[in-house]
Amino acid sequence: MKLTLKIWKQQDAHSKGKFVTYSLDSISPNCSFLEMLDILNEQLIRKNEEPVAFDHDCREGICGTCSLYINGRPHGPDDAITTCQLHMRKFKDGDTIIIEPWRAKPFPVVKDLIVDRAAFDKIIQEGGYISVNTGGAAEANQILVSKVNAELSMDAAACIGCGACVAACKNASAMLFVSAKVSHFALLPQGKIEAKDRVKKMVAMMDQLGFGNCTNTYACEAECPKLISRSNIARMNREFICAKVS
Amino acid sequence: MNSSFLHFSSITKKVWMALLGLFLMVFLVVHLGINLCLLRDDGGRWFRDAAHFMGTNYIIKVFEVILFGGFILHVLIGIILQIKNWFSRPVRYKISNKTTTPFLSKYMIYTGAIVLTFLIIHLFNFYFIKYGWVTSPVSPLEGGEPDFAAVARSLFGQPVYSAIYIVLIICLGFHLYHAFQSGFQTLGLDHKTYTPYITGFGIFYSIVIPLGFIIIPIYFLI
Ligand code: FES
């Protein structure tokens, strides 16, 4: 495949960025998107040019590190996958591919296509955990959990915190991410104990960090590689209202 | 709890937005009911009686204050939320977003602005006459009460006014199309079985209510 790449290049958060155009030849359709970028970088290094900085780690759709906005969509033109799971067969020979970093005030650009998503960590630190004393593992059936809630909680826990929800949202809202974390715990008996405090603190941090307000356009749900449902947002709203009025 | 209105959490503001929006939707049904009285061939008697009742009943007067307050708050919170949203992405994408989302959901602030413009025009045409802030284009009834049926008839008799009215009501429909289910989602009222019915009712409402309003100018034009 022959490709033209327009890639956002930016030295750091404070400098002005711009698109740089690269041409690539002989790319296999079986190549993954990140492998294609590896090939580009190898060629750039050989030419003594600066490679393109992009985030990645597991390359298996698990860690949520890869984060590219490809031709107007977070994680590219396929549904329910991360950028590392995207393959070049999704593009056509001769295509121009435009790659940008996630754009949101709380996600400043570190370099080129890499953004700092520490904002998500700060939200998690506000309550995305349960407080338990260490000790011997309890009998698994001591606290019963309904099958439905266990499933819903596991679905919410599938969130890998990649930030595609923020990247896709027209308001750069983090509601899907925060609601997944809130739901994950609120659905389980162990998480219920701190549920009220958790939702209030996590929402307060989300607001403080400068994420936008959800307007229920559901772009987050449409682009989530882990298919986190909008119903988590409704659950978080419910949890929040109950926490505030009780 | 934060003291300043601006510092209420995003969800608190949205919950108020949703509650007020749903309240305004109930009001629209009442308003449409009164407007449809114009279609009765009784020289506007039903409409005038309804307008008289709305203008003089004390309970309605209390609701009128709640209604105006609610509307102003709905607009204010909407603007505050939108400004924060614009600031949340100071550097825009160069390629506009290609994610598939319900089309009208992206334009609530714009359809809302159109509805607000419409409301202001509407207040000048009708409501302000009641207080004598605007002079009525038609002579008042015996006893000095404004003849709103005649005002409506004279305005809807003008094709340009009616055409603008119809376009603005369609924009109101666009606003309502997303509003109903969105309000329920914000209030956390999401349910595997009932949410599809809520969405369906929202679509039904957003078509039927504007259609009801549109029938009236068409009736006067033909
Ligand atoms: S690199 Fe880990 S999810 Fe893509």
PDB file of N, CA, C and O in Angstrom, chain A residues 19 69 71-72 98 100-101 103-105 166-172 207 210-219 222-223 230-231 233-234 237-238 240-241, chain B residues 1 9-12 14-15 81-82 84-85 87-102 105-106 178 181-182 185-190:
ATOM      1  N   PHE A  19       1.152  20.194  11.115  1.00  0.00           N
ATOM      2  CA  PHE A  19       1.103  18.911  10.427  1.00  0.00           C
ATOM      3  C   PHE A  19       2.337  18.755   9.540  1.00  0.00           C
ATOM      4  O   PHE A  19       2.737  19.699   8.853  1.00  0.00           O
ATOM      5  N   TYR A  69      -5.908   9.937  17.154  1.00  0.00           N
ATOM      6  CA  TYR A  69      -7.145  10.431  16.526  1.00  0.00           C
ATOM      7  C   TYR A  69      -6.904  10.363  15.023  1.00  0.00           C
ATOM      8  O   TYR A  69      -6.154  11.153  14.464  1.00  0.00           O
ATOM      9  N   ASN A  71      -8.079  10.240  11.151  1.00  0.00           N
ATOM     10  CA  ASN A  71      -9.105  10.675  10.194  1.00  0.00           C
ATOM     11  C   ASN A  71     -10.420  11.050  10.882  1.00  0.00           C
ATOM     12  O   ASN A  71     -11.509  10.641  10.472  1.00  0.00           O
ATOM     13  N   GLY A  72     -10.326  11.773  11.966  1.00  0.00           N
ATOM     14  CA  GLY A  72     -11.526  12.281  12.629  1.00  0.00           C
ATOM     15  C   GLY A  72     -12.158  11.330  13.626  1.00  0.00           C
ATOM     16  O   GLY A  72     -13.267  11.605  14.097  1.00  0.00           O
ATOM     17  N   ILE A  98      -4.789  11.205   8.283  1.00  0.00           N
ATOM     18  CA  ILE A  98      -4.455  12.356   9.129  1.00  0.00           C
ATOM     19  C   ILE A  98      -4.473  11.920  10.588  1.00  0.00           C
ATOM     20  O   ILE A  98      -5.481  11.393  11.064  1.00  0.00           O
ATOM     21  N   GLU A 100      -3.882  12.914  14.597  1.00  0.00           N
ATOM     22  CA  GLU A 100      -3.766  13.990  15.596  1.00  0.00           C
ATOM     23  C   GLU A 100      -3.722  13.378  16.992  1.00  0.00           C
ATOM     24  O   GLU A 100      -4.177  12.253  17.200  1.00  0.00           O
ATOM     25  N   PRO A 101      -3.227  14.122  17.965  1.00  0.00           N
ATOM     26  CA  PRO A 101      -3.310  13.643  19.354  1.00  0.00           C
ATOM     27  C   PRO A 101      -4.713  13.863  19.903  1.00  0.00           C
ATOM     28  O   PRO A 101      -5.501  14.610  19.310  1.00  0.00           O
ATOM     29  N   ARG A 103      -7.425  15.717  21.820  1.00  0.00           N
ATOM     30  CA  ARG A 103      -7.484  17.153  22.108  1.00  0.00           C
ATOM     31  C   ARG A 103      -8.443  17.403  23.277  1.00  0.00           C
ATOM     32  O   ARG A 103      -9.641  17.159  23.157  1.00  0.00           O
ATOM     33  N   ALA A 104      -7.915  17.860  24.372  1.00  0.00           N
ATOM     34  CA  ALA A 104      -8.735  18.249  25.529  1.00  0.00           C
ATOM     35  C   ALA A 104      -7.842  19.051  26.458  1.00  0.00           C
ATOM     36  O   ALA A 104      -6.648  18.762  26.566  1.00  0.00           O
ATOM     37  N   LYS A 105      -8.429  20.037  27.100  1.00  0.00           N
ATOM     38  CA  LYS A 105      -7.643  20.880  28.006  1.00  0.00           C
ATOM     39  C   LYS A 105      -6.923  20.051  29.086  1.00  0.00           C
ATOM     40  O   LYS A 105      -5.752  20.283  29.362  1.00  0.00           O
ATOM     41  N   VAL A 166     -13.202  10.973  25.945  1.00  0.00           N
ATOM     42  CA  VAL A 166     -12.940  12.416  26.028  1.00  0.00           C
ATOM     43  C   VAL A 166     -12.602  12.948  24.632  1.00  0.00           C
ATOM     44  O   VAL A 166     -13.088  14.000  24.211  1.00  0.00           O
ATOM     45  N   ALA A 167     -11.774  12.173  23.924  1.00  0.00           N
ATOM     46  CA  ALA A 167     -11.325  12.608  22.591  1.00  0.00           C
ATOM     47  C   ALA A 167     -12.491  12.723  21.619  1.00  0.00           C
ATOM     48  O   ALA A 167     -12.521  13.614  20.772  1.00  0.00           O
ATOM     49  N   ALA A 168     -13.470  11.833  21.750  1.00  0.00           N
ATOM     50  CA  ALA A 168     -14.590  11.820  20.806  1.00  0.00           C
ATOM     51  C   ALA A 168     -15.647  12.856  21.157  1.00  0.00           C
ATOM     52  O   ALA A 168     -16.319  13.398  20.278  1.00  0.00           O
ATOM     53  N   CYS A 169     -15.788  13.144  22.447  1.00  0.00           N
ATOM     54  CA  CYS A 169     -16.880  14.012  22.899  1.00  0.00           C
ATOM     55  C   CYS A 169     -16.689  15.432  22.400  1.00  0.00           C
ATOM     56  O   CYS A 169     -15.595  15.989  22.500  1.00  0.00           O
ATOM     57  N   LYS A 170     -17.740  16.025  21.896  1.00  0.00           N
ATOM     58  CA  LYS A 170     -17.632  17.409  21.405  1.00  0.00           C
ATOM     59  C   LYS A 170     -17.354  18.381  22.540  1.00  0.00           C
ATOM     60  O   LYS A 170     -16.929  19.508  22.302  1.00  0.00           O
ATOM     61  N   ASN A 171     -17.603  17.936  23.774  1.00  0.00           N
ATOM     62  CA  ASN A 171     -17.364  18.799  24.936  1.00  0.00           C
ATOM     63  C   ASN A 171     -16.136  18.370  25.736  1.00  0.00           C
ATOM     64  O   ASN A 171     -15.911  18.891  26.829  1.00  0.00           O
ATOM     65  N   ALA A 172     -15.381  17.399  25.215  1.00  0.00           N
ATOM     66  CA  ALA A 172     -14.236  16.833  25.945  1.00  0.00           C
ATOM     67  C   ALA A 172     -14.666  16.440  27.371  1.00  0.00           C
ATOM     68  O   ALA A 172     -14.002  16.753  28.348  1.00  0.00           O
ATOM     69  N   ASP A 207     -14.581  17.863  37.345  1.00  0.00           N
ATOM     70  CA  ASP A 207     -14.928  19.258  37.042  1.00  0.00           C
ATOM     71  C   ASP A 207     -13.708  20.164  37.208  1.00  0.00           C
ATOM     72  O   ASP A 207     -13.432  21.018  36.369  1.00  0.00           O
ATOM     73  N   GLY A 210     -11.132  20.425  34.467  1.00  0.00           N
ATOM     74  CA  GLY A 210     -11.492  21.157  33.246  1.00  0.00           C
ATOM     75  C   GLY A 210     -12.115  20.325  32.152  1.00  0.00           C
ATOM     76  O   GLY A 210     -12.189  20.771  31.001  1.00  0.00           O
ATOM     77  N   PHE A 211     -12.575  19.115  32.476  1.00  0.00           N
ATOM     78  CA  PHE A 211     -13.314  18.345  31.468  1.00  0.00           C
ATOM     79  C   PHE A 211     -14.653  19.029  31.223  1.00  0.00           C
ATOM     80  O   PHE A 211     -15.186  19.701  32.112  1.00  0.00           O
ATOM     81  N   GLY A 212     -15.209  18.833  30.040  1.00  0.00           N
ATOM     82  CA  GLY A 212     -16.477  19.478  29.708  1.00  0.00           C
ATOM     83  C   GLY A 212     -17.666  18.756  30.323  1.00  0.00           C
ATOM     84  O   GLY A 212     -17.512  17.753  31.018  1.00  0.00           O
ATOM     85  N   ASN A 213     -18.844  19.306  30.068  1.00  0.00           N
ATOM     86  CA  ASN A 213     -20.083  18.723  30.598  1.00  0.00           C
ATOM     87  C   ASN A 213     -20.720  17.836  29.533  1.00  0.00           C
ATOM     88  O   ASN A 213     -20.785  18.208  28.373  1.00  0.00           O
ATOM     89  N   CYS A 214     -21.223  16.722  29.995  1.00  0.00           N
ATOM     90  CA  CYS A 214     -21.872  15.777  29.076  1.00  0.00           C
ATOM     91  C   CYS A 214     -23.171  16.388  28.544  1.00  0.00           C
ATOM     92  O   CYS A 214     -23.973  16.913  29.313  1.00  0.00           O
ATOM     93  N   THR A 215     -23.367  16.315  27.213  1.00  0.00           N
ATOM     94  CA  THR A 215     -24.652  16.762  26.661  1.00  0.00           C
ATOM     95  C   THR A 215     -25.402  15.575  26.027  1.00  0.00           C
ATOM     96  O   THR A 215     -26.245  15.766  25.154  1.00  0.00           O
ATOM     97  N   ASN A 216     -25.065  14.398  26.488  1.00  0.00           N
ATOM     98  CA  ASN A 216     -25.754  13.177  26.051  1.00  0.00           C
ATOM     99  C   ASN A 216     -25.778  13.006  24.533  1.00  0.00           C
ATOM    100  O   ASN A 216     -26.806  12.646  23.964  1.00  0.00           O
ATOM    101  N   THR A 217     -24.646  13.256  23.894  1.00  0.00           N
ATOM    102  CA  THR A 217     -24.570  12.987  22.448  1.00  0.00           C
ATOM    103  C   THR A 217     -24.076  11.561  22.197  1.00  0.00           C
ATOM    104  O   THR A 217     -24.185  11.060  21.092  1.00  0.00           O
ATOM    105  N   TYR A 218     -23.495  10.951  23.204  1.00  0.00           N
ATOM    106  CA  TYR A 218     -23.084   9.547  23.201  1.00  0.00           C
ATOM    107  C   TYR A 218     -21.979   9.201  22.196  1.00  0.00           C
ATOM    108  O   TYR A 218     -21.853   8.045  21.777  1.00  0.00           O
ATOM    109  N   ALA A 219     -21.187  10.188  21.817  1.00  0.00           N
ATOM    110  CA  ALA A 219     -20.020   9.900  20.968  1.00  0.00           C
ATOM    111  C   ALA A 219     -19.040   9.022  21.748  1.00  0.00           C
ATOM    112  O   ALA A 219     -18.346   8.185  21.173  1.00  0.00           O
ATOM    113  N   ALA A 222     -19.999   5.473  21.403  1.00  0.00           N
ATOM    114  CA  ALA A 222     -19.767   5.019  20.033  1.00  0.00           C
ATOM    115  C   ALA A 222     -18.287   4.727  19.778  1.00  0.00           C
ATOM    116  O   ALA A 222     -17.966   3.879  18.954  1.00  0.00           O
ATOM    117  N   GLU A 223     -17.392   5.428  20.457  1.00  0.00           N
ATOM    118  CA  GLU A 223     -15.959   5.253  20.190  1.00  0.00           C
ATOM    119  C   GLU A 223     -15.234   4.425  21.233  1.00  0.00           C
ATOM    120  O   GLU A 223     -14.033   4.193  21.097  1.00  0.00           O
ATOM    121  N   ARG A 230     -23.538   3.830  27.871  1.00  0.00           N
ATOM    122  CA  ARG A 230     -24.003   5.118  28.403  1.00  0.00           C
ATOM    123  C   ARG A 230     -24.831   4.933  29.678  1.00  0.00           C
ATOM    124  O   ARG A 230     -25.010   5.871  30.439  1.00  0.00           O
ATOM    125  N   SER A 231     -25.355   3.739  29.891  1.00  0.00           N
ATOM    126  CA  SER A 231     -26.176   3.524  31.091  1.00  0.00           C
ATOM    127  C   SER A 231     -25.333   3.717  32.357  1.00  0.00           C
ATOM    128  O   SER A 231     -25.874   3.990  33.425  1.00  0.00           O
ATOM    129  N   ILE A 233     -23.367   6.201  32.706  1.00  0.00           N
ATOM    130  CA  ILE A 233     -23.466   7.648  32.976  1.00  0.00           C
ATOM    131  C   ILE A 233     -24.757   7.916  33.754  1.00  0.00           C
ATOM    132  O   ILE A 233     -24.762   8.670  34.730  1.00  0.00           O
ATOM    133  N   ALA A 234     -25.841   7.267  33.314  1.00  0.00           N
ATOM    134  CA  ALA A 234     -27.112   7.441  34.035  1.00  0.00           C
ATOM    135  C   ALA A 234     -26.963   6.944  35.467  1.00  0.00           C
ATOM    136  O   ALA A 234     -27.454   7.583  36.405  1.00  0.00           O
ATOM    137  N   ASN A 237     -25.120   9.499  37.455  1.00  0.00           N
ATOM    138  CA  ASN A 237     -26.002  10.632  37.771  1.00  0.00           C
ATOM    139  C   ASN A 237     -26.913  10.275  38.945  1.00  0.00           C
ATOM    140  O   ASN A 237     -27.122  11.072  39.855  1.00  0.00           O
ATOM    141  N   ARG A 238     -27.445   9.067  38.884  1.00  0.00           N
ATOM    142  CA  ARG A 238     -28.330   8.564  39.939  1.00  0.00           C
ATOM    143  C   ARG A 238     -27.579   8.525  41.279  1.00  0.00           C
ATOM    144  O   ARG A 238     -28.056   9.013  42.288  1.00  0.00           O
ATOM    145  N   PHE A 240     -24.984  10.136  42.094  1.00  0.00           N
ATOM    146  CA  PHE A 240     -24.601  11.495  42.512  1.00  0.00           C
ATOM    147  C   PHE A 240     -25.793  12.210  43.155  1.00  0.00           C
ATOM    148  O   PHE A 240     -25.665  12.816  44.210  1.00  0.00           O
ATOM    149  N   ILE A 241     -26.950  12.110  42.500  1.00  0.00           N
ATOM    150  CA  ILE A 241     -28.150  12.769  43.042  1.00  0.00           C
ATOM    151  C   ILE A 241     -28.460  12.202  44.429  1.00  0.00           C
ATOM    152  O   ILE A 241     -28.689  12.945  45.384  1.00  0.00           O
TER     153      ILE A 241
ATOM    154  N   MET B   1     -20.767  21.833  50.472  1.00  0.00           N
ATOM    155  CA  MET B   1     -21.458  22.317  49.245  1.00  0.00           C
ATOM    156  C   MET B   1     -20.935  23.707  48.860  1.00  0.00           C
ATOM    157  O   MET B   1     -20.759  24.556  49.711  1.00  0.00           O
ATOM    158  N   SER B   9     -21.609  21.602  40.955  1.00  0.00           N
ATOM    159  CA  SER B   9     -20.950  20.610  40.104  1.00  0.00           C
ATOM    160  C   SER B   9     -21.661  20.510  38.760  1.00  0.00           C
ATOM    161  O   SER B   9     -22.816  20.914  38.619  1.00  0.00           O
ATOM    162  N   SER B  10     -20.940  19.951  37.784  1.00  0.00           N
ATOM    163  CA  SER B  10     -21.507  19.839  36.437  1.00  0.00           C
ATOM    164  C   SER B  10     -22.812  19.050  36.486  1.00  0.00           C
ATOM    165  O   SER B  10     -23.789  19.422  35.833  1.00  0.00           O
ATOM    166  N   ILE B  11     -22.847  17.977  37.289  1.00  0.00           N
ATOM    167  CA  ILE B  11     -24.070  17.144  37.311  1.00  0.00           C
ATOM    168  C   ILE B  11     -25.215  17.910  37.971  1.00  0.00           C
ATOM    169  O   ILE B  11     -26.353  17.853  37.492  1.00  0.00           O
ATOM    170  N   THR B  12     -24.934  18.664  39.025  1.00  0.00           N
ATOM    171  CA  THR B  12     -26.008  19.443  39.666  1.00  0.00           C
ATOM    172  C   THR B  12     -26.618  20.415  38.655  1.00  0.00           C
ATOM    173  O   THR B  12     -27.842  20.525  38.545  1.00  0.00           O
ATOM    174  N   LYS B  14     -26.617  20.164  35.451  1.00  0.00           N
ATOM    175  CA  LYS B  14     -27.333  19.414  34.419  1.00  0.00           C
ATOM    176  C   LYS B  14     -28.681  18.890  34.939  1.00  0.00           C
ATOM    177  O   LYS B  14     -29.659  18.851  34.195  1.00  0.00           O
ATOM    178  N   VAL B  15     -28.707  18.501  36.202  1.00  0.00           N
ATOM    179  CA  VAL B  15     -29.957  18.004  36.781  1.00  0.00           C
ATOM    180  C   VAL B  15     -30.997  19.126  36.795  1.00  0.00           C
ATOM    181  O   VAL B  15     -32.158  18.929  36.407  1.00  0.00           O
ATOM    182  N   LEU B  81     -22.939  26.018  30.962  1.00  0.00           N
ATOM    183  CA  LEU B  81     -22.402  24.693  30.613  1.00  0.00           C
ATOM    184  C   LEU B  81     -21.690  24.740  29.262  1.00  0.00           C
ATOM    185  O   LEU B  81     -20.612  24.183  29.090  1.00  0.00           O
ATOM    186  N   GLN B  82     -22.302  25.452  28.316  1.00  0.00           N
ATOM    187  CA  GLN B  82     -21.723  25.511  26.971  1.00  0.00           C
ATOM    188  C   GLN B  82     -20.382  26.232  26.967  1.00  0.00           C
ATOM    189  O   GLN B  82     -19.437  25.798  26.301  1.00  0.00           O
ATOM    190  N   LYS B  84     -18.233  26.432  29.374  1.00  0.00           N
ATOM    191  CA  LYS B  84     -17.240  25.508  29.940  1.00  0.00           C
ATOM    192  C   LYS B  84     -16.863  24.457  28.885  1.00  0.00           C
ATOM    193  O   LYS B  84     -15.688  24.105  28.749  1.00  0.00           O
ATOM    194  N   ASN B  85     -17.843  23.997  28.141  1.00  0.00           N
ATOM    195  CA  ASN B  85     -17.560  22.986  27.117  1.00  0.00           C
ATOM    196  C   ASN B  85     -16.623  23.516  26.049  1.00  0.00           C
ATOM    197  O   ASN B  85     -15.739  22.811  25.572  1.00  0.00           O
ATOM    198  N   PHE B  87     -14.398  25.809  26.440  1.00  0.00           N
ATOM    199  CA  PHE B  87     -13.064  25.955  27.035  1.00  0.00           C
ATOM    200  C   PHE B  87     -12.370  24.613  27.281  1.00  0.00           C
ATOM    201  O   PHE B  87     -11.177  24.573  27.508  1.00  0.00           O
ATOM    202  N   SER B  88     -13.157  23.544  27.287  1.00  0.00           N
ATOM    203  CA  SER B  88     -12.572  22.235  27.566  1.00  0.00           C
ATOM    204  C   SER B  88     -11.738  21.705  26.409  1.00  0.00           C
ATOM    205  O   SER B  88     -11.036  20.711  26.557  1.00  0.00           O
ATOM    206  N   ARG B  89     -11.873  22.324  25.257  1.00  0.00           N
ATOM    207  CA  ARG B  89     -11.036  21.913  24.124  1.00  0.00           C
ATOM    208  C   ARG B  89     -10.492  23.173  23.455  1.00  0.00           C
ATOM    209  O   ARG B  89     -10.986  23.584  22.400  1.00  0.00           O
ATOM    210  N   PRO B  90      -9.493  23.804  24.069  1.00  0.00           N
ATOM    211  CA  PRO B  90      -8.992  25.066  23.511  1.00  0.00           C
ATOM    212  C   PRO B  90      -8.345  24.896  22.139  1.00  0.00           C
ATOM    213  O   PRO B  90      -8.433  25.788  21.300  1.00  0.00           O
ATOM    214  N   VAL B  91      -7.708  23.742  21.916  1.00  0.00           N
ATOM    215  CA  VAL B  91      -7.144  23.473  20.578  1.00  0.00           C
ATOM    216  C   VAL B  91      -8.082  22.483  19.906  1.00  0.00           C
ATOM    217  O   VAL B  91      -8.268  21.371  20.390  1.00  0.00           O
ATOM    218  N   ARG B  92      -8.690  22.913  18.822  1.00  0.00           N
ATOM    219  CA  ARG B  92      -9.670  22.061  18.147  1.00  0.00           C
ATOM    220  C   ARG B  92      -8.956  21.042  17.257  1.00  0.00           C
ATOM    221  O   ARG B  92      -7.793  21.232  16.898  1.00  0.00           O
ATOM    222  N   TYR B  93      -9.668  20.001  16.881  1.00  0.00           N
ATOM    223  CA  TYR B  93      -9.126  19.058  15.903  1.00  0.00           C
ATOM    224  C   TYR B  93      -9.109  19.731  14.535  1.00  0.00           C
ATOM    225  O   TYR B  93      -9.974  20.561  14.237  1.00  0.00           O
ATOM    226  N   LYS B  94      -8.143  19.327  13.726  1.00  0.00           N
ATOM    227  CA  LYS B  94      -8.101  19.879  12.364  1.00  0.00           C
ATOM    228  C   LYS B  94      -9.124  19.167  11.487  1.00  0.00           C
ATOM    229  O   LYS B  94      -9.681  19.737  10.566  1.00  0.00           O
ATOM    230  N   ILE B  95      -9.331  17.890  11.779  1.00  0.00           N
ATOM    231  CA  ILE B  95     -10.349  17.116  11.051  1.00  0.00           C
ATOM    232  C   ILE B  95     -11.564  17.032  11.963  1.00  0.00           C
ATOM    233  O   ILE B  95     -11.452  16.564  13.094  1.00  0.00           O
ATOM    234  N   SER B  96     -12.699  17.471  11.450  1.00  0.00           N
ATOM    235  CA  SER B  96     -13.878  17.467  12.318  1.00  0.00           C
ATOM    236  C   SER B  96     -14.274  16.025  12.646  1.00  0.00           C
ATOM    237  O   SER B  96     -14.005  15.105  11.874  1.00  0.00           O
ATOM    238  N   ASN B  97     -14.924  15.868  13.779  1.00  0.00           N
ATOM    239  CA  ASN B  97     -15.236  14.536  14.291  1.00  0.00           C
ATOM    240  C   ASN B  97     -16.155  13.755  13.354  1.00  0.00           C
ATOM    241  O   ASN B  97     -17.139  14.271  12.849  1.00  0.00           O
ATOM    242  N   LYS B  98     -15.786  12.488  13.130  1.00  0.00           N
ATOM    243  CA  LYS B  98     -16.555  11.636  12.203  1.00  0.00           C
ATOM    244  C   LYS B  98     -17.354  10.563  12.957  1.00  0.00           C
ATOM    245  O   LYS B  98     -17.909   9.660  12.347  1.00  0.00           O
ATOM    246  N   THR B  99     -17.405  10.680  14.276  1.00  0.00           N
ATOM    247  CA  THR B  99     -18.146   9.694  15.059  1.00  0.00           C
ATOM    248  C   THR B  99     -19.643   9.820  14.762  1.00  0.00           C
ATOM    249  O   THR B  99     -20.154  10.933  14.656  1.00  0.00           O
ATOM    250  N   THR B 100     -20.288   8.673  14.645  1.00  0.00           N
ATOM    251  CA  THR B 100     -21.730   8.698  14.378  1.00  0.00           C
ATOM    252  C   THR B 100     -22.477   8.933  15.695  1.00  0.00           C
ATOM    253  O   THR B 100     -22.372   8.131  16.627  1.00  0.00           O
ATOM    254  N   THR B 101     -23.201  10.040  15.748  1.00  0.00           N
ATOM    255  CA  THR B 101     -23.998  10.360  16.943  1.00  0.00           C
ATOM    256  C   THR B 101     -25.369  10.861  16.474  1.00  0.00           C
ATOM    257  O   THR B 101     -25.504  11.265  15.316  1.00  0.00           O
ATOM    258  N   PRO B 102     -26.366  10.844  17.364  1.00  0.00           N
ATOM    259  CA  PRO B 102     -27.669  11.402  16.956  1.00  0.00           C
ATOM    260  C   PRO B 102     -27.467  12.857  16.489  1.00  0.00           C
ATOM    261  O   PRO B 102     -26.944  13.682  17.243  1.00  0.00           O
ATOM    262  N   SER B 105     -28.448  16.071  18.492  1.00  0.00           N
ATOM    263  CA  SER B 105     -27.904  16.204  19.846  1.00  0.00           C
ATOM    264  C   SER B 105     -26.729  17.169  19.907  1.00  0.00           C
ATOM    265  O   SER B 105     -26.431  17.735  20.944  1.00  0.00           O
ATOM    266  N   LYS B 106     -26.049  17.349  18.765  1.00  0.00           N
ATOM    267  CA  LYS B 106     -24.856  18.206  18.756  1.00  0.00           C
ATOM    268  C   LYS B 106     -25.203  19.680  18.703  1.00  0.00           C
ATOM    269  O   LYS B 106     -24.342  20.526  18.876  1.00  0.00           O
ATOM    270  N   HIS B 178     -34.127  15.854  21.021  1.00  0.00           N
ATOM    271  CA  HIS B 178     -33.049  15.305  21.850  1.00  0.00           C
ATOM    272  C   HIS B 178     -33.360  15.478  23.340  1.00  0.00           C
ATOM    273  O   HIS B 178     -32.889  14.704  24.176  1.00  0.00           O
ATOM    274  N   GLN B 181     -35.370  12.440  26.094  1.00  0.00           N
ATOM    275  CA  GLN B 181     -34.615  11.280  26.612  1.00  0.00           C
ATOM    276  C   GLN B 181     -33.340  11.746  27.290  1.00  0.00           C
ATOM    277  O   GLN B 181     -32.860  11.137  28.240  1.00  0.00           O
ATOM    278  N   SER B 182     -32.781  12.859  26.812  1.00  0.00           N
ATOM    279  CA  SER B 182     -31.563  13.408  27.411  1.00  0.00           C
ATOM    280  C   SER B 182     -31.830  13.814  28.863  1.00  0.00           C
ATOM    281  O   SER B 182     -30.999  13.573  29.747  1.00  0.00           O
ATOM    282  N   GLN B 185     -31.929  10.727  30.972  1.00  0.00           N
ATOM    283  CA  GLN B 185     -30.560  10.197  31.160  1.00  0.00           C
ATOM    284  C   GLN B 185     -29.843  11.008  32.240  1.00  0.00           C
ATOM    285  O   GLN B 185     -29.197  10.451  33.122  1.00  0.00           O
ATOM    286  N   THR B 186     -29.990  12.333  32.179  1.00  0.00           N
ATOM    287  CA  THR B 186     -29.323  13.195  33.158  1.00  0.00           C
ATOM    288  C   THR B 186     -29.859  12.942  34.561  1.00  0.00           C
ATOM    289  O   THR B 186     -29.107  12.990  35.529  1.00  0.00           O
ATOM    290  N   LEU B 187     -31.139  12.660  34.664  1.00  0.00           N
ATOM    291  CA  LEU B 187     -31.721  12.399  35.981  1.00  0.00           C
ATOM    292  C   LEU B 187     -31.434  10.976  36.453  1.00  0.00           C
ATOM    293  O   LEU B 187     -31.884  10.560  37.520  1.00  0.00           O
ATOM    294  N   GLY B 188     -30.707  10.247  35.638  1.00  0.00           N
ATOM    295  CA  GLY B 188     -30.323   8.890  36.021  1.00  0.00           C
ATOM    296  C   GLY B 188     -31.441   7.887  35.828  1.00  0.00           C
ATOM    297  O   GLY B 188     -31.365   6.760  36.310  1.00  0.00           O
ATOM    298  N   LEU B 189     -32.511   8.307  35.134  1.00  0.00           N
ATOM    299  CA  LEU B 189     -33.665   7.419  34.955  1.00  0.00           C
ATOM    300  C   LEU B 189     -33.477   6.586  33.687  1.00  0.00           C
ATOM    301  O   LEU B 189     -34.045   6.870  32.642  1.00  0.00           O
ATOM    302  N   ASP B 190     -32.645   5.594  33.840  1.00  0.00           N
ATOM    303  CA  ASP B 190     -32.323   4.735  32.712  1.00  0.00           C
ATOM    304  C   ASP B 190     -32.732   3.312  33.082  1.00  0.00           C
ATOM    305  O   ASP B 190     -32.476   2.867  34.201  1.00  0.00           O
TER     306      ASP B 190
END
